[in-house]
Amino acid sequence: MQRKTPSCVVFSHGYEESDALRKLSTLAILLAATAFLAGARLPPRGPMPEPRPDAGQATSPTSPSSEKAQPPAPEEVPAPQPKPDVKNPEEPASSRPPAPQAAPSKPGPAEPMQGPPLPPGSPESSQPPEEAKPPGEQTLEEQNLTIEPESDAEHAECTAALQSLGVVFKDTPRIDDGNGCGIDKPIIVSEALPGIKLKPEATIRCPAALALARWMKDSVIPAASAALPEQGRITTVNQATSYMCRLRNGAGTGKVSEHARGNAIDIASFHFEKGEDVAVRSRREDSTLTAAFQRTVSAAGCLYFTTVLDPESDAAHETHFHLDIIERKGGYRYCH
């Protein structure tokens, strides 16, 4: 007996054929879509952008909102105008815009006119000369000097130091002799140290008297004891000049003397208990102890005074020591 082929086999073949047809149709659709997309192109002209509200291109209220603004033609763009301060030689003056007027400026000083010298007595001729006299050629009146003020506190401190050293002095009223000559707080010294008279009495400033007392105590007395012990102690210091209103070295022109300000004193000699006075004079070639004493106290003077001039300095100081306390820049001292 023969068996029949099952019907499920025929169904299986039919299913496979329909599945293959579906795949072929899908592939055909994909190929057609690819061909369509490959042939697609952008439009030749895209939409124009609308102008911004602040672009200055106002749209007419009657024009439709869909109307697109067109860029201005090249001939409608205004040509740039030259700056007002730039002059164009080819452009007539009438076609240029007027330049803005600046605010009126203040008139400056007029320049002096050139011409012949003015006659004497005219206002312009009374002006000072271009070159004034140098200080070395000015008189005391021409220098317009003033008296230097002194601090009350510094003066009190100085007089206290004098009292501690035993200096005999007294205050005296302010001196003003005009032309800058004078002392704001002068004193009169009668004894440089206890038992050592100052003859004649010296009118000077307190700082000068203090320098004199310290020089005598620390240098002059010890030098005299070492060089001239047989003459005993110093009893008197003879001074030639203290305060005096004049220029340096008594000249008619030049710088003012420190004597005119109370800052200087001239020492002429020393008097001892025994023997002769030791006068200040040129002793350059003198090899005696007296000469050694003089040279010693002259050199030591620069420890206390800012200026020391002895008989070896110049002819104006052949007979005395000039001692002053002028203040110079940087604390500079001049000792000769």
PDB file of N, CA, C and O in Angstrom, residues 40-47:
ATOM      1  N   ALA A  40      17.146  64.488  -6.423  1.00  0.00           N
ATOM      2  CA  ALA A  40      16.562  65.680  -5.804  1.00  0.00           C
ATOM      3  C   ALA A  40      17.575  66.832  -5.774  1.00  0.00           C
ATOM      4  O   ALA A  40      18.761  66.599  -5.552  1.00  0.00           O
ATOM      5  N   ARG A  41      17.185  68.076  -5.969  1.00  0.00           N
ATOM      6  CA  ARG A  41      18.016  69.279  -5.968  1.00  0.00           C
ATOM      7  C   ARG A  41      17.349  70.388  -5.156  1.00  0.00           C
ATOM      8  O   ARG A  41      16.136  70.412  -5.029  1.00  0.00           O
ATOM      9  N   LEU A  42      18.242  71.293  -4.618  1.00  0.00           N
ATOM     10  CA  LEU A  42      17.728  72.463  -3.892  1.00  0.00           C
ATOM     11  C   LEU A  42      17.125  73.458  -4.873  1.00  0.00           C
ATOM     12  O   LEU A  42      17.544  73.510  -6.040  1.00  0.00           O
ATOM     13  N   PRO A  43      16.185  74.257  -4.475  1.00  0.00           N
ATOM     14  CA  PRO A  43      15.619  75.264  -5.381  1.00  0.00           C
ATOM     15  C   PRO A  43      16.687  76.278  -5.764  1.00  0.00           C
ATOM     16  O   PRO A  43      17.632  76.545  -5.015  1.00  0.00           O
ATOM     17  N   PRO A  44      16.597  76.823  -6.950  1.00  0.00           N
ATOM     18  CA  PRO A  44      17.636  77.769  -7.429  1.00  0.00           C
ATOM     19  C   PRO A  44      17.723  79.030  -6.587  1.00  0.00           C
ATOM     20  O   PRO A  44      18.747  79.662  -6.529  1.00  0.00           O
ATOM     21  N   ARG A  45      16.715  79.441  -5.869  1.00  0.00           N
ATOM     22  CA  ARG A  45      16.739  80.677  -5.084  1.00  0.00           C
ATOM     23  C   ARG A  45      15.953  80.474  -3.800  1.00  0.00           C
ATOM     24  O   ARG A  45      14.802  80.094  -3.818  1.00  0.00           O
ATOM     25  N   GLY A  46      16.643  80.686  -2.704  1.00  0.00           N
ATOM     26  CA  GLY A  46      15.996  80.502  -1.415  1.00  0.00           C
ATOM     27  C   GLY A  46      15.281  81.754  -0.970  1.00  0.00           C
ATOM     28  O   GLY A  46      15.379  82.812  -1.583  1.00  0.00           O
ATOM     29  N   PRO A  47      14.582  81.707   0.136  1.00  0.00           N
ATOM     30  CA  PRO A  47      13.850  82.871   0.645  1.00  0.00           C
ATOM     31  C   PRO A  47      14.824  83.934   1.144  1.00  0.00           C
ATOM     32  O   PRO A  47      15.856  83.631   1.720  1.00  0.00           O
TER      33      PRO A  47
END
